[in-house]
Amino acid sequence: MAGIKRRYKFFLFFVLIVVAVVLMLLEAGNFLVKKDKLFRADAIVLLMGSIPDRVLQTELIYKQGLGRRIILVEESMEGFHDLRKRGSPIVSNTDQCYNALVYLGINEEFINVLPGSARSTIQEALIIKDFIKSNPSVDTLILVSSPSHPRRASMIFSKILKHYEVPVVIYTSPGEKSTFNAARWWKSREDIQYVLTEYVKILSFLFIDQFRI
């Protein structure tokens, strides 16, 4: 009788674990999409990555009067400068974003492109931290990115700006024009890749990268 009870408890525990895992997987996509209620900020930060959805979201926020300026960090592109030296008309991702924003009617005067050839969100955050040091009036940021990225971006910026002299408020705004389906992410090969990649990067940040900053 005692053996039956133990097997029953084990089976019940196993079922609960399976249910918990399934529920976590179902919500895995939604967890990544961190969408804050936005208030007026000193700067809108357009993070590097996919261009159309991020540019359109940045334009929307800016024209709603939620940001005084737009900040882009120069993105590193392998071989870009070599191609330029050889006469190729290739345009960098940063320049594409800048040109698109200007074309959409945003005055160049309110777009800041920060040099640095960033290769990651961490490097972007470090470059923006230096910018804030030189511009102490900037203490509120809106991070614009693709839907699967804001959760990690928020973690990174919060960590890097946590001990800054003046508290920096950070909001996140995922691109509304993205095709990413957070609620049904397992139905698309691209969405599966986005979700799995983001969780690997989040774990890497939590257990490794944040201690190197």
mmCIF file of C-alpha atoms in Angstrom:
data_model
loop_
_atom_site.group_PDB
_atom_site.id
_atom_site.type_symbol
_atom_site.label_atom_id
_atom_site.label_comp_id
_atom_site.label_asym_id
_atom_site.label_seq_id
_atom_site.Cartn_x
_atom_site.Cartn_y
_atom_site.Cartn_z
ATOM 1 C CA MET A 1 0.000 0.000 0.000
ATOM 2 C CA ALA A 2 2.829 2.362 0.900
ATOM 3 C CA GLY A 3 4.466 1.575 -2.452
ATOM 4 C CA ILE A 4 1.281 2.506 -4.326
ATOM 5 C CA LYS A 5 1.074 5.829 -2.482
ATOM 6 C CA ARG A 6 4.688 6.609 -3.335
ATOM 7 C CA ARG A 7 4.104 5.809 -7.010
ATOM 8 C CA TYR A 8 0.966 7.955 -6.991
ATOM 9 C CA LYS A 9 2.824 10.896 -5.433
ATOM 10 C CA PHE A 10 5.644 10.489 -7.929
ATOM 11 C CA PHE A 11 3.180 10.375 -10.825
ATOM 12 C CA LEU A 12 1.360 13.455 -9.525
ATOM 13 C CA PHE A 13 4.652 15.307 -9.119
ATOM 14 C CA PHE A 14 5.660 14.322 -12.660
ATOM 15 C CA VAL A 15 2.341 15.578 -14.079
ATOM 16 C CA LEU A 16 2.716 18.878 -12.230
ATOM 17 C CA ILE A 17 6.230 19.305 -13.611
ATOM 18 C CA VAL A 18 5.031 18.591 -17.154
ATOM 19 C CA VAL A 19 2.144 21.051 -16.793
ATOM 20 C CA ALA A 20 4.488 23.722 -15.412
ATOM 21 C CA VAL A 21 6.943 23.221 -18.278
ATOM 22 C CA VAL A 22 4.161 23.384 -20.875
ATOM 23 C CA LEU A 23 2.781 26.591 -19.346
ATOM 24 C CA MET A 24 6.259 28.130 -19.293
ATOM 25 C CA LEU A 25 6.784 27.233 -22.944
ATOM 26 C CA LEU A 26 3.408 28.689 -23.890
ATOM 27 C CA GLU A 27 4.327 31.979 -22.225
ATOM 28 C CA ALA A 28 7.966 32.004 -23.340
ATOM 29 C CA GLY A 29 7.289 34.327 -26.259
ATOM 30 C CA ASN A 30 5.066 36.721 -24.318
ATOM 31 C CA PHE A 31 7.668 37.069 -21.567
ATOM 32 C CA LEU A 32 10.198 38.405 -24.045
ATOM 33 C CA VAL A 33 7.878 41.135 -25.320
ATOM 34 C CA LYS A 34 8.345 43.733 -22.600
ATOM 35 C CA LYS A 35 6.060 46.626 -23.509
ATOM 36 C CA ASP A 36 5.961 49.493 -21.038
ATOM 37 C CA LYS A 37 3.490 52.307 -20.685
ATOM 38 C CA LEU A 38 5.435 55.176 -22.169
ATOM 39 C CA PHE A 39 5.989 58.640 -20.766
ATOM 40 C CA ARG A 40 7.925 61.517 -22.277
ATOM 41 C CA ALA A 41 11.630 60.697 -22.394
ATOM 42 C CA ASP A 42 14.811 62.631 -23.029
ATOM 43 C CA ALA A 43 15.858 60.220 -25.766
ATOM 44 C CA ILE A 44 14.545 57.380 -27.900
ATOM 45 C CA VAL A 45 17.221 54.731 -28.421
ATOM 46 C CA LEU A 46 16.850 52.799 -31.665
ATOM 47 C CA LEU A 47 18.752 49.583 -30.971
ATOM 48 C CA MET A 48 20.581 47.868 -33.793
ATOM 49 C CA GLY A 49 19.056 44.855 -35.515
ATOM 50 C CA SER A 50 16.182 44.545 -37.963
ATOM 51 C CA ILE A 51 15.515 47.888 -39.610
ATOM 52 C CA PRO A 52 11.909 48.405 -40.816
ATOM 53 C CA ASP A 53 9.974 47.561 -37.631
ATOM 54 C CA ARG A 54 12.375 49.478 -35.383
ATOM 55 C CA VAL A 55 12.490 52.570 -37.594
ATOM 56 C CA LEU A 56 8.705 52.687 -37.904
ATOM 57 C CA GLN A 57 8.268 52.289 -34.144
ATOM 58 C CA THR A 58 10.813 55.019 -33.490
ATOM 59 C CA GLU A 59 9.034 57.354 -35.899
ATOM 60 C CA LEU A 60 5.685 56.626 -34.238
ATOM 61 C CA ILE A 61 6.974 57.357 -30.738
ATOM 62 C CA TYR A 62 8.867 60.465 -31.796
ATOM 63 C CA LYS A 63 5.902 61.954 -33.639
ATOM 64 C CA GLN A 64 3.706 61.282 -30.606
ATOM 65 C CA GLY A 65 5.980 63.691 -28.768
ATOM 66 C CA LEU A 66 7.389 61.050 -26.437
ATOM 67 C CA GLY A 67 11.053 61.781 -27.089
ATOM 68 C CA ARG A 68 13.162 64.896 -27.531
ATOM 69 C CA ARG A 69 15.833 63.216 -29.619
ATOM 70 C CA ILE A 70 16.692 59.899 -31.247
ATOM 71 C CA ILE A 71 19.927 58.049 -30.533
ATOM 72 C CA LEU A 72 21.555 55.455 -32.785
ATOM 73 C CA VAL A 73 24.781 53.643 -31.986
ATOM 74 C CA GLU A 74 27.020 52.865 -34.932
ATOM 75 C CA GLU A 75 26.787 49.145 -35.649
ATOM 76 C CA SER A 76 29.827 47.053 -36.464
ATOM 77 C CA MET A 77 29.588 45.291 -39.831
ATOM 78 C CA GLU A 78 32.222 42.734 -40.810
ATOM 79 C CA GLY A 79 34.093 43.805 -43.950
ATOM 80 C CA PHE A 80 32.102 47.029 -44.330
ATOM 81 C CA HIS A 81 35.083 49.398 -44.340
ATOM 82 C CA ASP A 82 37.031 47.121 -46.702
ATOM 83 C CA LEU A 83 34.161 47.253 -49.186
ATOM 84 C CA ARG A 84 33.958 51.043 -48.831
ATOM 85 C CA LYS A 85 37.703 51.367 -49.517
ATOM 86 C CA ARG A 86 37.240 49.353 -52.700
ATOM 87 C CA GLY A 87 34.535 51.699 -53.939
ATOM 88 C CA SER A 88 31.452 49.676 -53.062
ATOM 89 C CA PRO A 89 28.303 51.823 -52.587
ATOM 90 C CA ILE A 90 27.217 49.616 -49.678
ATOM 91 C CA VAL A 91 25.246 51.455 -46.987
ATOM 92 C CA SER A 92 25.641 50.493 -43.328
ATOM 93 C CA ASN A 93 22.650 49.446 -41.240
ATOM 94 C CA THR A 94 23.140 52.551 -39.105
ATOM 95 C CA ASP A 95 23.049 54.815 -42.161
ATOM 96 C CA GLN A 96 19.961 53.011 -43.457
ATOM 97 C CA CYS A 97 18.150 53.711 -40.190
ATOM 98 C CA TYR A 98 19.321 57.321 -40.175
ATOM 99 C CA ASN A 99 18.301 57.899 -43.802
ATOM 100 C CA ALA A 100 14.912 56.261 -43.249
ATOM 101 C CA LEU A 101 14.179 58.465 -40.236
ATOM 102 C CA VAL A 102 15.109 61.604 -42.181
ATOM 103 C CA TYR A 103 12.984 60.464 -45.128
ATOM 104 C CA LEU A 104 10.044 59.999 -42.745
ATOM 105 C CA GLY A 105 10.289 63.651 -41.824
ATOM 106 C CA ILE A 106 12.440 63.686 -38.698
ATOM 107 C CA ASN A 107 14.854 66.608 -38.579
ATOM 108 C CA GLU A 108 18.516 65.574 -38.721
ATOM 109 C CA GLU A 109 19.177 67.958 -35.849
ATOM 110 C CA PHE A 110 17.329 65.627 -33.471
ATOM 111 C CA ILE A 111 19.092 62.401 -34.506
ATOM 112 C CA ASN A 112 22.366 61.540 -32.757
ATOM 113 C CA VAL A 113 24.578 58.817 -34.221
ATOM 114 C CA LEU A 114 27.135 57.695 -31.637
ATOM 115 C CA PRO A 115 30.398 56.196 -32.950
ATOM 116 C CA GLY A 116 31.682 52.961 -31.527
ATOM 117 C CA SER A 117 31.105 50.043 -33.918
ATOM 118 C CA ALA A 118 28.968 48.151 -31.394
ATOM 119 C CA ARG A 119 28.711 44.396 -31.797
ATOM 120 C CA SER A 120 26.122 43.734 -29.104
ATOM 121 C CA THR A 121 23.411 45.287 -26.960
ATOM 122 C CA ILE A 122 25.896 45.413 -24.083
ATOM 123 C CA GLN A 123 28.289 47.532 -26.145
ATOM 124 C CA GLU A 124 25.418 49.791 -27.205
ATOM 125 C CA ALA A 125 24.476 50.310 -23.565
ATOM 126 C CA LEU A 126 28.078 51.121 -22.595
ATOM 127 C CA ILE A 127 28.376 53.674 -25.408
ATOM 128 C CA ILE A 128 25.087 55.280 -24.405
ATOM 129 C CA LYS A 129 26.257 55.377 -20.787
ATOM 130 C CA ASP A 130 29.249 57.449 -21.917
ATOM 131 C CA PHE A 131 26.893 59.695 -23.882
ATOM 132 C CA ILE A 132 24.775 60.263 -20.778
ATOM 133 C CA LYS A 133 27.894 61.188 -18.793
ATOM 134 C CA SER A 134 28.485 63.993 -21.292
ATOM 135 C CA ASN A 135 24.792 64.889 -21.356
ATOM 136 C CA PRO A 136 23.603 64.693 -17.722
ATOM 137 C CA SER A 137 20.208 66.139 -18.611
ATOM 138 C CA VAL A 138 19.392 62.817 -20.298
ATOM 139 C CA ASP A 139 17.907 60.639 -17.555
ATOM 140 C CA THR A 140 14.961 58.963 -19.279
ATOM 141 C CA LEU A 141 15.271 56.539 -22.203
ATOM 142 C CA ILE A 142 12.839 54.659 -24.419
ATOM 143 C CA LEU A 143 14.443 51.558 -25.933
ATOM 144 C CA VAL A 144 13.020 50.582 -29.317
ATOM 145 C CA SER A 145 13.673 47.097 -30.621
ATOM 146 C CA SER A 146 12.037 44.074 -32.219
ATOM 147 C CA PRO A 147 9.453 42.265 -30.038
ATOM 148 C CA SER A 148 11.682 39.384 -28.928
ATOM 149 C CA HIS A 149 14.488 41.684 -27.756
ATOM 150 C CA PRO A 150 13.135 44.245 -25.199
ATOM 151 C CA ARG A 151 13.262 41.962 -22.145
ATOM 152 C CA ARG A 152 16.987 41.328 -22.510
ATOM 153 C CA ALA A 153 17.689 44.905 -23.608
ATOM 154 C CA SER A 154 15.966 46.192 -20.478
ATOM 155 C CA MET A 155 18.024 43.847 -18.276
ATOM 156 C CA ILE A 156 21.262 45.004 -19.880
ATOM 157 C CA PHE A 157 20.568 48.739 -19.753
ATOM 158 C CA SER A 158 19.231 48.509 -16.198
ATOM 159 C CA LYS A 159 22.388 46.702 -15.069
ATOM 160 C CA ILE A 160 24.808 49.061 -16.814
ATOM 161 C CA LEU A 161 23.026 52.238 -15.717
ATOM 162 C CA LYS A 162 22.131 50.964 -12.237
ATOM 163 C CA HIS A 163 24.992 52.612 -10.377
ATOM 164 C CA TYR A 164 25.114 55.757 -12.478
ATOM 165 C CA GLU A 165 25.277 59.039 -10.556
ATOM 166 C CA VAL A 166 21.754 60.058 -11.571
ATOM 167 C CA PRO A 167 18.995 57.400 -11.723
ATOM 168 C CA VAL A 168 18.081 56.672 -15.352
ATOM 169 C CA VAL A 169 14.504 55.625 -16.089
ATOM 170 C CA ILE A 170 14.208 53.038 -18.858
ATOM 171 C CA TYR A 171 11.103 52.200 -20.878
ATOM 172 C CA THR A 172 10.846 49.636 -23.669
ATOM 173 C CA SER A 173 8.761 49.766 -26.829
ATOM 174 C CA PRO A 174 8.755 46.738 -29.179
ATOM 175 C CA GLY A 175 8.150 47.273 -32.890
ATOM 176 C CA GLU A 176 4.478 46.921 -33.748
ATOM 177 C CA LYS A 177 5.150 46.127 -37.423
ATOM 178 C CA SER A 178 7.091 42.951 -36.704
ATOM 179 C CA THR A 179 5.771 39.562 -37.843
ATOM 180 C CA PHE A 180 6.888 37.920 -34.575
ATOM 181 C CA ASN A 181 3.955 36.053 -32.993
ATOM 182 C CA ALA A 182 4.682 35.864 -29.270
ATOM 183 C CA ALA A 183 1.515 33.932 -28.446
ATOM 184 C CA ARG A 184 2.149 31.215 -31.061
ATOM 185 C CA TRP A 185 5.891 31.364 -31.444
ATOM 186 C CA TRP A 186 6.289 27.593 -31.890
ATOM 187 C CA LYS A 187 4.347 27.674 -35.183
ATOM 188 C CA SER A 188 7.033 29.539 -37.110
ATOM 189 C CA ARG A 189 10.605 28.437 -37.691
ATOM 190 C CA GLU A 190 11.801 32.053 -37.512
ATOM 191 C CA ASP A 191 9.934 32.706 -34.269
ATOM 192 C CA ILE A 192 11.310 29.507 -32.727
ATOM 193 C CA GLN A 193 14.797 30.702 -33.619
ATOM 194 C CA TYR A 194 14.128 34.157 -32.133
ATOM 195 C CA VAL A 195 12.804 32.747 -28.858
ATOM 196 C CA LEU A 196 15.484 30.111 -28.345
ATOM 197 C CA THR A 197 18.254 32.553 -29.253
ATOM 198 C CA GLU A 198 16.940 35.179 -26.847
ATOM 199 C CA TYR A 199 16.737 32.747 -23.934
ATOM 200 C CA VAL A 200 20.274 31.536 -24.570
ATOM 201 C CA LYS A 201 21.444 35.173 -24.580
ATOM 202 C CA ILE A 202 19.444 35.989 -21.449
ATOM 203 C CA LEU A 203 21.003 33.043 -19.603
ATOM 204 C CA SER A 204 24.430 34.067 -20.858
ATOM 205 C CA PHE A 205 23.864 37.592 -19.556
ATOM 206 C CA LEU A 206 22.526 36.459 -16.179
ATOM 207 C CA PHE A 207 25.246 33.919 -15.469
ATOM 208 C CA ILE A 208 28.287 35.280 -17.334
ATOM 209 C CA ASP A 209 28.149 38.645 -19.086
ATOM 210 C CA GLN A 210 26.765 40.811 -16.293
ATOM 211 C CA PHE A 211 29.748 39.947 -14.105
ATOM 212 C CA ARG A 212 32.185 41.126 -16.785
ATOM 213 C CA ILE A 213 30.696 44.594 -17.163
#
